[in-house]
Short mmCIF file of C-alpha atoms in Angstrom, two decimals:
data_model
loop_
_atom_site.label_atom_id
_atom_site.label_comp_id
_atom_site.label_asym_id
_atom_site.label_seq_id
_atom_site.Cartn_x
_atom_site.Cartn_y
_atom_site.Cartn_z
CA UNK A 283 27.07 14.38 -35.13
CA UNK A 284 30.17 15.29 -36.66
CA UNK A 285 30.51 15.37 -40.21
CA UNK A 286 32.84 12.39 -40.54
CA UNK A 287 30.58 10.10 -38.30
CA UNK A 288 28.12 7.83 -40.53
CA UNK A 289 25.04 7.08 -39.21
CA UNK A 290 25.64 3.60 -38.73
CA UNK A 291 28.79 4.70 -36.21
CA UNK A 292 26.14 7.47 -34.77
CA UNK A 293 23.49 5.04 -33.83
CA UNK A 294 26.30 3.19 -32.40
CA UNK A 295 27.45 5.76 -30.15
CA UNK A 296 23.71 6.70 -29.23
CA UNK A 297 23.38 3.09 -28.56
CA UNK A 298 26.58 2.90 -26.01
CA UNK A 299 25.53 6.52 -24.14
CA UNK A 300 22.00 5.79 -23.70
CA UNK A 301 20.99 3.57 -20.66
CA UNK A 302 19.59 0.13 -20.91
CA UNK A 303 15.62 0.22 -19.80
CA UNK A 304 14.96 -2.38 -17.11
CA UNK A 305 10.84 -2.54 -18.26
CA UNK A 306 9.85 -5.46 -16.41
CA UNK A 307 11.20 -4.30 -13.03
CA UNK A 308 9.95 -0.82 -14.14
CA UNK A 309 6.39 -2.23 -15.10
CA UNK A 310 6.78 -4.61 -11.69
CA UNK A 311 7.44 -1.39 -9.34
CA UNK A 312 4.57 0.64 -11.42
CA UNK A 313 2.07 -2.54 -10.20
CA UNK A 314 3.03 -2.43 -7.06
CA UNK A 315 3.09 1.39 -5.95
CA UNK A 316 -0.06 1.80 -8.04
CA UNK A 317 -1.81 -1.46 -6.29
CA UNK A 318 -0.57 -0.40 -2.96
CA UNK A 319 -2.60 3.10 -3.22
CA UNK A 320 -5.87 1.19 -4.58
CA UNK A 321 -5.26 -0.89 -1.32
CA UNK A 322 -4.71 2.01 0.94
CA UNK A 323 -7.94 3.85 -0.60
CA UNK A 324 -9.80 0.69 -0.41
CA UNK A 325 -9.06 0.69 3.19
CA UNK A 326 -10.26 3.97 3.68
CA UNK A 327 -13.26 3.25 2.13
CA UNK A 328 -13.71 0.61 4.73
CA UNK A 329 -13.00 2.55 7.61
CA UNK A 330 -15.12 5.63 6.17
CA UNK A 331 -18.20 2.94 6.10
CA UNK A 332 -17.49 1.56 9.39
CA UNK A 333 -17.39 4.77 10.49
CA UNK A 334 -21.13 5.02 8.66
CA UNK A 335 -21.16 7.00 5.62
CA UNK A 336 -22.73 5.37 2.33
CA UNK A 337 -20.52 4.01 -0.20
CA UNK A 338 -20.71 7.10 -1.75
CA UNK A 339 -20.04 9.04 0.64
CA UNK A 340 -17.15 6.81 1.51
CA UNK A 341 -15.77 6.68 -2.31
CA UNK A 342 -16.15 10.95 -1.80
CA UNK A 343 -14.10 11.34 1.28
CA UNK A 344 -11.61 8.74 -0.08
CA UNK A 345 -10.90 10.61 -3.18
CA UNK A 346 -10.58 13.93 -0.98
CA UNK A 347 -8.31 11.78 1.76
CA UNK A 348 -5.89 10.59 -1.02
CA UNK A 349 -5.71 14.23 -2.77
CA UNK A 350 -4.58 15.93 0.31
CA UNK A 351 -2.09 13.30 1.12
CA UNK A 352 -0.45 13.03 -2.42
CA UNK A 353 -0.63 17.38 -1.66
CA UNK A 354 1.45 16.92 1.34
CA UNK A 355 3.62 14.73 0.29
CA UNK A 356 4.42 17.46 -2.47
CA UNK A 357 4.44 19.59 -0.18
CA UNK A 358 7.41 18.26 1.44
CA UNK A 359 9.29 17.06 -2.07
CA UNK A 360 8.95 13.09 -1.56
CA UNK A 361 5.90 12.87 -4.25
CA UNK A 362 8.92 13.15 -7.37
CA UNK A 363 10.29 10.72 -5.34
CA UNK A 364 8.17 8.22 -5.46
CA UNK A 365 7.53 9.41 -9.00
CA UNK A 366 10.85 8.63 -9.98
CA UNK A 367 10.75 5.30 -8.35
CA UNK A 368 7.27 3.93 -9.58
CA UNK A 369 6.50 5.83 -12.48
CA UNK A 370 3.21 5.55 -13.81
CA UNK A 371 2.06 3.71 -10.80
CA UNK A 372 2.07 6.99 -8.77
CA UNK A 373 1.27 9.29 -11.47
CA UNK A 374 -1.17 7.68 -12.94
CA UNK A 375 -4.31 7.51 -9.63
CA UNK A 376 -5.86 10.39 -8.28
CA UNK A 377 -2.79 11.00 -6.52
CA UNK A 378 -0.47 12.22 -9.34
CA UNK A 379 -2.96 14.47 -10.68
CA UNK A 380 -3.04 16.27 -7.68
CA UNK A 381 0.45 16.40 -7.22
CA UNK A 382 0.32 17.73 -11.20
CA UNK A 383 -1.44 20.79 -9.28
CA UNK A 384 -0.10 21.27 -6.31
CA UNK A 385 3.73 21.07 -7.94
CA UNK A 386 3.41 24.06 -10.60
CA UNK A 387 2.00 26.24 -6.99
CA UNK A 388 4.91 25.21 -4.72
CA UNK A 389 7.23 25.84 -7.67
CA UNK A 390 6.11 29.22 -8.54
CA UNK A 391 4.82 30.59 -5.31
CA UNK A 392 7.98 32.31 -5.40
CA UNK A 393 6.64 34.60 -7.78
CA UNK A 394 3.72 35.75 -5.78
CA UNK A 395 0.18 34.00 -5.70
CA UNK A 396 -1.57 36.06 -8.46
CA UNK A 397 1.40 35.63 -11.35
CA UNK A 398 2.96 32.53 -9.64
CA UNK A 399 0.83 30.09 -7.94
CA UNK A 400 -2.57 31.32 -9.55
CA UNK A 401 -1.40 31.68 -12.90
CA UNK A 402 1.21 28.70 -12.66
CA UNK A 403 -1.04 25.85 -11.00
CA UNK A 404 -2.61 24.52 -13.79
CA UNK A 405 0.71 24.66 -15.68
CA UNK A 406 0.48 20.81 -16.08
CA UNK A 407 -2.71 19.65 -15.49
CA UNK A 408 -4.42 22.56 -16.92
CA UNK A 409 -4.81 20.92 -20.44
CA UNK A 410 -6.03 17.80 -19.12
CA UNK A 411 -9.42 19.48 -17.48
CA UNK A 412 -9.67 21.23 -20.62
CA UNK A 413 -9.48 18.64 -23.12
CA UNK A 414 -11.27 16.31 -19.84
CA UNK A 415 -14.35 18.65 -20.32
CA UNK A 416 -14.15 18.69 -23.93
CA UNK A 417 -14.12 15.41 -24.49
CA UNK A 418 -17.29 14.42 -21.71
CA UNK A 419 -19.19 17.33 -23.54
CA UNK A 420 -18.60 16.32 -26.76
CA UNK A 421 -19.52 12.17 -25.56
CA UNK A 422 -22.42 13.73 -23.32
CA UNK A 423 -24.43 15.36 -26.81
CA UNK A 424 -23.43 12.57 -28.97
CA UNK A 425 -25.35 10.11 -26.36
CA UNK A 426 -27.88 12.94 -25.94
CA UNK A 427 -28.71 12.38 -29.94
CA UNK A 428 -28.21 8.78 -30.56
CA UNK A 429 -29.68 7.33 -27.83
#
């Protein structure tokens, strides 16, 4: 801001660079990416069963299916893709936390796999299995003593 600009003519400026959000189509693409990988696990789960595992077993290999395909898909640079194009709907399932894994690795591989991918990989996601376990331990003794 220079020193002549009020803020009045600043916000005005700020106003004219920055781009206008489109939040409906945003929040319409988000549905629909989002929906369409609940459809696509739900369809695994379907085959897993017809295949004849329990529904738990089913829900398991679903979970696994989806976390190595959102891994490949990093793996070949189309998950910030998709990313970019549905937003929270693909980083919000299963799928974008294990691209929030596998990214960091690919990233910093180049530095070797103790100091890069080992010490990298949780770069992102890292803070949400700590605060994750946290938070179920802290929920798992408060139900432990009021119940």
């Amino acid at each position: 801001m220079n020193i002549g600009t009020s803020k009045k003519e600043y916000d005005k400026m700020v106003k004219q660079a920055s781009p206008n959000s489109r939040i409906g189509a945003n929040c319409v693409r988000a549905f629909l990416v989002g929906g369409a990988i609940c459809v696509f696990g739900q369809g695994l789960s379907s085959i897993f069963m017809a295949m004849g595992a329990d529904k738990d077993m089913a829900g398991t290999l679903v979970a696994v299916a989806l976390i190595f395909l959102a891994i490949l898909v990093t793996g070949l640079g189309k998950y910030d893709d998709l990313v970019t194009f549905a937003g929270a709907g693909a980083s919000v399932p299963i799928t974008g936390f294990a691209n929030a894994v596998a990214a960091p690795a690919i990233e910093f591989k180049k530095e070797g796999y103790i100091m890069g991918v080992g010490a990298k990989m949780f770069l992102i996601a890292g803070p949400v299995i700590v605060y994750g376990t946290l938070a179920s331990m802290v929920v798992g003794l408060i139900y432990y003593f009021v119940r």
